PDB file of C-alpha atoms in Angstrom:
ATOM      1  CA  SER W   4      -7.300 -14.948   5.830  1.00 90.00           C
ATOM      2  CA  TYR W   5      -3.605 -14.389   6.041  1.00 95.00           C
ATOM      3  CA  GLU W   6      -2.236 -12.000   8.683  1.00 97.00           C
ATOM      4  CA  LEU W   7       0.879 -10.275   9.138  1.00 98.00           C
ATOM      5  CA  THR W   8       2.197  -9.081  12.570  1.00 98.00           C
ATOM      6  CA  GLN W   9       4.386  -6.208  13.438  1.00 98.00           C
ATOM      7  CA  PRO W  10       5.483  -4.488  16.723  1.00 98.00           C
ATOM      8  CA  PRO W  11       3.783  -1.108  17.192  1.00 98.00           C
ATOM      9  CA  SER W  12       7.038   0.644  17.744  1.00 98.00           C
ATOM     10  CA  VAL W  13      10.715   0.265  17.689  1.00 98.00           C
ATOM     11  CA  SER W  14      13.245   2.729  18.918  1.00 98.00           C
ATOM     12  CA  VAL W  15      16.881   3.326  17.905  1.00 98.00           C
ATOM     13  CA  SER W  16      19.706   5.752  18.454  1.00 97.00           C
ATOM     14  CA  PRO W  17      21.195   7.734  15.437  1.00 97.00           C
ATOM     15  CA  GLY W  18      23.911   5.749  13.834  1.00 97.00           C
ATOM     16  CA  GLN W  19      22.729   2.520  15.099  1.00 98.00           C
ATOM     17  CA  THR W  20      21.076  -0.548  13.461  1.00 98.00           C
ATOM     18  CA  ALA W  21      17.082  -0.702  13.467  1.00 98.00           C
ATOM     19  CA  SER W  22      15.454  -4.087  12.874  1.00 98.00           C
ATOM     20  CA  ILE W  23      11.770  -4.340  12.233  1.00 98.00           C
ATOM     21  CA  PRO W  24      10.326  -7.850  12.330  1.00 98.00           C
ATOM     22  CA  CYS W  25       7.075  -8.935  10.528  1.00 98.00           C
ATOM     23  CA  SER W  26       5.756 -12.344  11.262  1.00 98.00           C
ATOM     24  CA  GLY W  27       3.136 -14.639   9.561  1.00 98.00           C
ATOM     25  CA  ASP W  28       2.616 -18.341   9.108  1.00 97.00           C
ATOM     26  CA  LYS W  29       5.343 -19.717   6.878  1.00 97.00           C
ATOM     27  CA  LEU W  30       6.148 -16.117   5.773  1.00 97.00           C
ATOM     28  CA  GLY W  31       9.312 -17.383   4.344  1.00 97.00           C
ATOM     29  CA  ASP W  32       7.474 -19.207   1.518  1.00 96.00           C
ATOM     30  CA  LYS W  33       6.236 -15.784   0.163  1.00 96.00           C
ATOM     31  CA  TYR W  34       7.928 -12.633  -1.024  1.00 96.00           C
ATOM     32  CA  VAL W  35       7.708  -9.834   1.355  1.00 97.00           C
ATOM     33  CA  SER W  36       7.884  -6.062   0.478  1.00 98.00           C
ATOM     34  CA  TRP W  37       8.362  -3.034   2.765  1.00 98.00           C
ATOM     35  CA  TYR W  38       6.990   0.437   2.713  1.00 98.00           C
ATOM     36  CA  GLN W  39       8.171   3.554   4.446  1.00 98.00           C
ATOM     37  CA  GLN W  40       5.652   6.182   5.342  1.00 98.00           C
ATOM     38  CA  ARG W  41       6.684   9.533   6.773  1.00 98.00           C
ATOM     39  CA  SER W  42       4.373  11.708   8.477  1.00 97.00           C
ATOM     40  CA  GLY W  43       1.611  13.143   6.284  1.00 96.00           C
ATOM     41  CA  GLN W  44       3.105  11.528   3.124  1.00 97.00           C
ATOM     42  CA  SER W  45       2.367   8.430   0.805  1.00 98.00           C
ATOM     43  CA  PRO W  46       4.126   5.127   1.350  1.00 98.00           C
ATOM     44  CA  VAL W  47       7.207   4.501  -0.586  1.00 98.00           C
ATOM     45  CA  LEU W  48       8.542   1.206  -1.546  1.00 98.00           C
ATOM     46  CA  VAL W  49      11.833   0.479   0.139  1.00 98.00           C
ATOM     47  CA  ILE W  50      12.392  -3.254  -0.281  1.00 98.00           C
ATOM     48  CA  TYR W  51      10.521  -5.781  -2.558  1.00 97.00           C
ATOM     49  CA  GLN W  52      10.940  -9.499  -3.192  1.00 96.00           C
ATOM     50  CA  ASP W  53      12.440  -9.851   0.435  1.00 97.00           C
ATOM     51  CA  THR W  54      15.807  -8.333  -0.335  1.00 98.00           C
ATOM     52  CA  LYS W  55      15.722  -6.062  -3.311  1.00 97.00           C
ATOM     53  CA  ARG W  56      15.963  -2.277  -3.191  1.00 98.00           C
ATOM     54  CA  PRO W  57      14.285  -0.039  -5.831  1.00 97.00           C
ATOM     55  CA  SER W  58      16.190   2.747  -7.553  1.00 96.00           C
ATOM     56  CA  GLY W  59      16.911   5.587  -5.209  1.00 96.00           C
ATOM     57  CA  ILE W  60      16.689   3.706  -1.842  1.00 98.00           C
ATOM     58  CA  PRO W  61      19.793   4.019   0.249  1.00 97.00           C
ATOM     59  CA  GLU W  62      21.894   0.978   0.801  1.00 98.00           C
ATOM     60  CA  ARG W  63      21.267   1.139   4.431  1.00 98.00           C
ATOM     61  CA  PHE W  64      17.936  -0.426   3.814  1.00 98.00           C
ATOM     62  CA  SER W  65      18.105  -4.255   3.691  1.00 98.00           C
ATOM     63  CA  GLY W  66      15.702  -7.220   4.016  1.00 98.00           C
ATOM     64  CA  SER W  67      15.528 -10.788   4.887  1.00 98.00           C
ATOM     65  CA  ASN W  68      12.869 -13.405   5.151  1.00 98.00           C
ATOM     66  CA  SER W  69      13.063 -16.872   6.564  1.00 98.00           C
ATOM     67  CA  GLY W  70      10.770 -19.201   8.392  1.00 98.00           C
ATOM     68  CA  ASN W  71       7.919 -17.109   9.951  1.00 98.00           C
ATOM     69  CA  THR W  72       9.678 -13.825  10.171  1.00 98.00           C
ATOM     70  CA  ALA W  73      10.756 -11.257   7.609  1.00 98.00           C
ATOM     71  CA  THR W  74      12.963  -8.400   8.962  1.00 98.00           C
ATOM     72  CA  LEU W  75      13.607  -4.897   7.640  1.00 98.00           C
ATOM     73  CA  THR W  76      17.092  -3.756   8.683  1.00 98.00           C
ATOM     74  CA  ILE W  77      18.280  -0.108   8.623  1.00 98.00           C
ATOM     75  CA  SER W  78      21.894   0.338   9.147  1.00 98.00           C
ATOM     76  CA  GLY W  79      23.350   3.611  10.438  1.00 97.00           C
ATOM     77  CA  THR W  80      19.963   4.900  11.041  1.00 98.00           C
ATOM     78  CA  GLN W  81      19.370   8.594  10.383  1.00 97.00           C
ATOM     79  CA  ALA W  82      16.969  10.931  11.751  1.00 97.00           C
ATOM     80  CA  MET W  83      15.300  11.080   8.326  1.00 97.00           C
ATOM     81  CA  ASP W  84      14.547   7.412   8.668  1.00 98.00           C
ATOM     82  CA  GLU W  85      11.912   8.134  11.292  1.00 98.00           C
ATOM     83  CA  ALA W  86       8.583   6.870   9.895  1.00 98.00           C
ATOM     84  CA  ASP W  87       5.980   4.230   9.951  1.00 98.00           C
ATOM     85  CA  TYR W  88       7.102   0.985   8.269  1.00 98.00           C
ATOM     86  CA  TYR W  89       4.795  -1.621   6.826  1.00 98.00           C
ATOM     87  CA  CYS W  90       5.410  -5.104   5.628  1.00 98.00           C
ATOM     88  CA  GLN W  91       3.289  -6.534   2.702  1.00 98.00           C
ATOM     89  CA  ALA W  92       2.825 -10.074   1.402  1.00 97.00           C
ATOM     90  CA  TRP W  93       0.555 -11.521  -1.275  1.00 94.00           C
ATOM     91  CA  ASP W  94      -2.080 -14.100  -0.422  1.00 91.00           C
ATOM     92  CA  SER W  95      -4.586 -14.019  -3.209  1.00 87.00           C
ATOM     93  CA  SER W  96      -4.528 -10.197  -2.652  1.00 89.00           C
ATOM     94  CA  VAL W  97      -2.445  -7.816  -0.922  1.00 94.00           C
ATOM     95  CA  VAL W  98      -1.894  -8.224   2.853  1.00 96.00           C
ATOM     96  CA  PHE W  99      -0.324  -5.502   5.013  1.00 98.00           C
ATOM     97  CA  GLY W 100       1.032  -5.711   8.499  1.00 98.00           C
ATOM     98  CA  GLY W 101      -0.243  -3.322  11.009  1.00 98.00           C
ATOM     99  CA  GLY W 102       2.768  -1.172  10.826  1.00 98.00           C
ATOM    100  CA  THR W 103       5.776  -0.121  13.049  1.00 98.00           C
ATOM    101  CA  LYS W 104       6.604   3.201  14.180  1.00 98.00           C
ATOM    102  CA  LEU W 105      10.369   3.801  13.961  1.00 98.00           C
ATOM    103  CA  THR W 106      11.614   6.329  16.559  1.00 98.00           C
ATOM    104  CA  VAL W 107      15.154   7.675  16.089  1.00 97.00           C
ATOM    105  CA  LEU W 108      16.097   9.298  19.484  1.00 92.00           C
TER     106      LEU W 108
ATOM    107  CA  GLN Y  26       8.074   9.687 -14.067  1.00 84.00           C
ATOM    108  CA  LEU Y  27       4.866   7.837 -13.239  1.00 89.00           C
ATOM    109  CA  GLN Y  28       2.417   9.965 -11.225  1.00 93.00           C
ATOM    110  CA  LEU Y  29      -0.836   8.765  -9.747  1.00 95.00           C
ATOM    111  CA  GLN Y  30      -3.379  11.489  -8.813  1.00 96.00           C
ATOM    112  CA  GLU Y  31      -6.544  10.756  -6.738  1.00 98.00           C
ATOM    113  CA  SER Y  32      -9.457  13.068  -7.022  1.00 97.00           C
ATOM    114  CA  GLY Y  33     -13.032  13.485  -5.727  1.00 95.00           C
ATOM    115  CA  PRO Y  34     -15.205  14.888  -3.077  1.00 96.00           C
ATOM    116  CA  GLY Y  35     -13.560  15.379   0.313  1.00 95.00           C
ATOM    117  CA  LEU Y  36     -16.887  15.140   2.028  1.00 98.00           C
ATOM    118  CA  VAL Y  37     -19.583  12.461   1.745  1.00 98.00           C
ATOM    119  CA  LYS Y  38     -22.733  12.159   3.688  1.00 98.00           C
ATOM    120  CA  PRO Y  39     -23.603   8.933   5.549  1.00 98.00           C
ATOM    121  CA  SER Y  40     -25.463   6.381   3.431  1.00 97.00           C
ATOM    122  CA  GLU Y  41     -24.321   7.952   0.162  1.00 98.00           C
ATOM    123  CA  THR Y  42     -21.771   6.665  -2.317  1.00 98.00           C
ATOM    124  CA  LEU Y  43     -18.093   7.623  -2.105  1.00 98.00           C
ATOM    125  CA  SER Y  44     -16.598   8.123  -5.634  1.00 98.00           C
ATOM    126  CA  LEU Y  45     -12.886   8.686  -6.468  1.00 98.00           C
ATOM    127  CA  THR Y  46     -10.873   8.699  -9.481  1.00 98.00           C
ATOM    128  CA  CYS Y  47      -7.139   7.971 -10.033  1.00 97.00           C
ATOM    129  CA  THR Y  48      -5.531   9.430 -13.009  1.00 96.00           C
ATOM    130  CA  VAL Y  49      -2.322   7.976 -14.401  1.00 93.00           C
ATOM    131  CA  SER Y  50       0.202  10.318 -15.913  1.00 90.00           C
ATOM    132  CA  VAL Y  51       2.454   8.428 -18.173  1.00 80.00           C
ATOM    133  CA  GLY Y  52       2.161   5.190 -20.155  1.00 75.00           C
ATOM    134  CA  SER Y  53      -0.695   2.869 -20.778  1.00 76.00           C
ATOM    135  CA  ILE Y  54      -2.788   1.424 -17.926  1.00 80.00           C
ATOM    136  CA  ASN Y  55      -3.714  -1.451 -20.182  1.00 78.00           C
ATOM    137  CA  ASN Y  56      -0.078  -2.943 -19.598  1.00 79.00           C
ATOM    138  CA  GLY Y  57      -0.124  -6.576 -18.643  1.00 80.00           C
ATOM    139  CA  SER Y  58       2.926  -5.961 -16.480  1.00 85.00           C
ATOM    140  CA  TYR Y  59       0.832  -4.001 -13.882  1.00 89.00           C
ATOM    141  CA  TYR Y  60      -2.677  -3.708 -12.418  1.00 90.00           C
ATOM    142  CA  TRP Y  61      -4.118  -1.160 -10.185  1.00 94.00           C
ATOM    143  CA  GLY Y  62      -5.274  -1.199  -6.636  1.00 96.00           C
ATOM    144  CA  TRP Y  63      -7.012   1.077  -3.905  1.00 98.00           C
ATOM    145  CA  ILE Y  64      -5.746   1.395  -0.334  1.00 98.00           C
ATOM    146  CA  ARG Y  65      -7.194   3.313   2.455  1.00 98.00           C
ATOM    147  CA  GLN Y  66      -5.821   4.668   5.745  1.00 98.00           C
ATOM    148  CA  PRO Y  67      -8.060   5.799   8.533  1.00 98.00           C
ATOM    149  CA  PRO Y  68      -6.669   8.626  10.522  1.00 97.00           C
ATOM    150  CA  GLY Y  69      -3.883   7.421  12.874  1.00 96.00           C
ATOM    151  CA  LYS Y  70      -4.338   4.018  11.674  1.00 98.00           C
ATOM    152  CA  GLY Y  71      -2.545   1.451   9.200  1.00 98.00           C
ATOM    153  CA  LEU Y  72      -3.091   0.621   5.747  1.00 98.00           C
ATOM    154  CA  GLU Y  73      -6.169  -1.529   4.349  1.00 98.00           C
ATOM    155  CA  TRP Y  74      -6.306  -3.142   1.150  1.00 97.00           C
ATOM    156  CA  ILE Y  75      -9.676  -2.450  -0.712  1.00 98.00           C
ATOM    157  CA  GLY Y  76      -9.182  -4.219  -3.947  1.00 96.00           C
ATOM    158  CA  ASN Y  77      -7.534  -4.214  -7.367  1.00 94.00           C
ATOM    159  CA  ILE Y  78      -8.329  -4.556 -11.123  1.00 93.00           C
ATOM    160  CA  TYR Y  79      -6.279  -6.374 -13.616  1.00 87.00           C
ATOM    161  CA  SER Y  80      -5.732  -5.207 -17.268  1.00 77.00           C
ATOM    162  CA  SER Y  81      -8.344  -7.970 -18.238  1.00 80.00           C
ATOM    163  CA  GLY Y  82     -10.877  -5.948 -16.174  1.00 86.00           C
ATOM    164  CA  THR Y  83     -10.959  -8.740 -13.529  1.00 90.00           C
ATOM    165  CA  THR Y  84     -11.438  -7.378 -10.025  1.00 94.00           C
ATOM    166  CA  TYR Y  85     -10.713  -8.580  -6.623  1.00 93.00           C
ATOM    167  CA  TYR Y  86     -12.295  -6.905  -3.506  1.00 95.00           C
ATOM    168  CA  LYS Y  87     -11.536  -7.310   0.136  1.00 94.00           C
ATOM    169  CA  PRO Y  88     -14.273  -9.726   1.411  1.00 93.00           C
ATOM    170  CA  SER Y  89     -15.455  -7.388   4.095  1.00 94.00           C
ATOM    171  CA  LEU Y  90     -16.079  -4.630   1.450  1.00 96.00           C
ATOM    172  CA  ARG Y  91     -17.139  -6.765  -1.425  1.00 96.00           C
ATOM    173  CA  SER Y  92     -20.800  -5.863  -1.103  1.00 97.00           C
ATOM    174  CA  ARG Y  93     -20.112  -2.165  -1.297  1.00 98.00           C
ATOM    175  CA  VAL Y  94     -17.206  -1.620  -3.581  1.00 98.00           C
ATOM    176  CA  THR Y  95     -16.808  -1.404  -7.221  1.00 98.00           C
ATOM    177  CA  ILE Y  96     -13.385  -0.640  -9.156  1.00 97.00           C
ATOM    178  CA  SER Y  97     -13.471   0.031 -12.760  1.00 95.00           C
ATOM    179  CA  VAL Y  98     -10.960   1.282 -15.402  1.00 92.00           C
ATOM    180  CA  ASP Y  99     -11.181   3.706 -18.315  1.00 90.00           C
ATOM    181  CA  THR Y 100      -8.160   2.921 -20.367  1.00 87.00           C
ATOM    182  CA  SER Y 101      -8.722   5.835 -22.942  1.00 87.00           C
ATOM    183  CA  ARG Y 102      -8.729   8.330 -20.187  1.00 90.00           C
ATOM    184  CA  LYS Y 103      -6.077   6.418 -17.963  1.00 91.00           C
ATOM    185  CA  ARG Y 104      -8.314   6.536 -15.059  1.00 94.00           C
ATOM    186  CA  ILE Y 105      -8.968   3.858 -12.315  1.00 95.00           C
ATOM    187  CA  SER Y 106     -12.331   4.532 -10.460  1.00 97.00           C
ATOM    188  CA  LEU Y 107     -13.396   3.451  -6.956  1.00 98.00           C
ATOM    189  CA  LYS Y 108     -16.990   3.599  -5.644  1.00 98.00           C
ATOM    190  CA  LEU Y 109     -17.972   2.629  -2.084  1.00 98.00           C
ATOM    191  CA  SER Y 110     -21.545   2.633  -1.397  1.00 98.00           C
ATOM    192  CA  SER Y 111     -23.530   3.171   1.751  1.00 98.00           C
ATOM    193  CA  VAL Y 112     -20.811   4.858   3.626  1.00 98.00           C
ATOM    194  CA  THR Y 113     -20.544   5.354   7.327  1.00 98.00           C
ATOM    195  CA  ALA Y 114     -18.052   7.254   9.630  1.00 98.00           C
ATOM    196  CA  ALA Y 115     -16.010   4.184   9.633  1.00 98.00           C
ATOM    197  CA  ASP Y 116     -15.194   4.822   5.985  1.00 98.00           C
ATOM    198  CA  THR Y 117     -13.496   8.272   6.649  1.00 98.00           C
ATOM    199  CA  ALA Y 118      -9.878   7.722   5.551  1.00 98.00           C
ATOM    200  CA  VAL Y 119      -7.200   8.790   3.168  1.00 98.00           C
ATOM    201  CA  TYR Y 120      -7.672   6.877   0.035  1.00 98.00           C
ATOM    202  CA  PHE Y 121      -4.703   5.875  -2.198  1.00 98.00           C
ATOM    203  CA  CYS Y 122      -4.360   4.401  -5.404  1.00 97.00           C
ATOM    204  CA  GLY Y 123      -1.393   2.371  -6.467  1.00 97.00           C
ATOM    205  CA  ARG Y 124       0.155   0.474  -9.201  1.00 95.00           C
ATOM    206  CA  LEU Y 125       1.125  -3.289  -8.516  1.00 94.00           C
ATOM    207  CA  VAL Y 126       3.883  -4.982 -10.330  1.00 92.00           C
ATOM    208  CA  THR Y 127       2.480  -8.198 -11.806  1.00 85.00           C
ATOM    209  CA  VAL Y 128       4.865 -10.899 -10.419  1.00 83.00           C
ATOM    210  CA  THR Y 129       4.304 -13.891  -8.474  1.00 82.00           C
ATOM    211  CA  SER Y 130       3.925 -11.948  -5.366  1.00 86.00           C
ATOM    212  CA  PRO Y 131       2.773  -8.409  -6.349  1.00 91.00           C
ATOM    213  CA  TYR Y 132       3.940  -5.325  -4.665  1.00 95.00           C
ATOM    214  CA  LEU Y 133       2.967  -1.504  -5.001  1.00 96.00           C
ATOM    215  CA  ASP Y 134       5.956   0.411  -6.826  1.00 95.00           C
ATOM    216  CA  HIS Y 135       3.956   3.660  -7.140  1.00 96.00           C
ATOM    217  CA  TRP Y 136       1.441   5.286  -4.997  1.00 97.00           C
ATOM    218  CA  GLY Y 137      -0.668   8.359  -5.477  1.00 97.00           C
ATOM    219  CA  GLN Y 138      -0.566  11.075  -2.914  1.00 97.00           C
ATOM    220  CA  GLY Y 139      -3.762  10.202  -1.418  1.00 98.00           C
ATOM    221  CA  ALA Y 140      -7.212  11.768  -0.922  1.00 98.00           C
ATOM    222  CA  LEU Y 141      -8.837  12.468   2.395  1.00 98.00           C
ATOM    223  CA  VAL Y 142     -12.399  11.607   2.371  1.00 98.00           C
ATOM    224  CA  THR Y 143     -14.503  12.482   5.396  1.00 98.00           C
ATOM    225  CA  VAL Y 144     -17.989  10.986   5.864  1.00 98.00           C
ATOM    226  CA  SER Y 145     -20.147  13.285   7.950  1.00 97.00           C
ATOM    227  CA  SER Y 146     -23.717  14.825   7.623  1.00 96.00           C
TER     228      SER Y 146
END
């Protein structure tokens, strides 16, 4: 079965850029989506089809995908961005990465 | 604004069947542009895909859960149901329903608020 790998945690200072990687075999050949899950809440879609932002998602969220790695980038990170982030791809069904806890300190 | 609402018992005994319903607030659930899925999240852990159902009624289940899972849809009531049989403590989780956009690589554009189900005697 297809697997997506994410680092368990990433730290960033307020106002700096956070990058969260997601790796998988030939991941660049697939579309990747990203979800933000704040503590105690449901996941929210922040990026779909590698680079697209749903309505209402701030411009500071962006995505890229090439080779074996997709990356979620948060520019000018704010305290409110502290959350768990999950990448997701499709391989005959939904596949989630293990999640990355973003700490803003 | 589309809303998904999970409902069902919060406590299930071991070996019994977990039953949850997801009610869709707006629009038809028999729209070929979307299909519907169930996801769960054990306490303190990541997201796990359970399965999905297409507008045609075709289902897909995670292989490791296939023998115990049934997902069905009631289009007239706009409800998607999940049944998981022979539960154990390992099935304790928050269960989410979600709407998948039907594209080459589907993604979940809407999620329910989640329902915590605890398996315990």
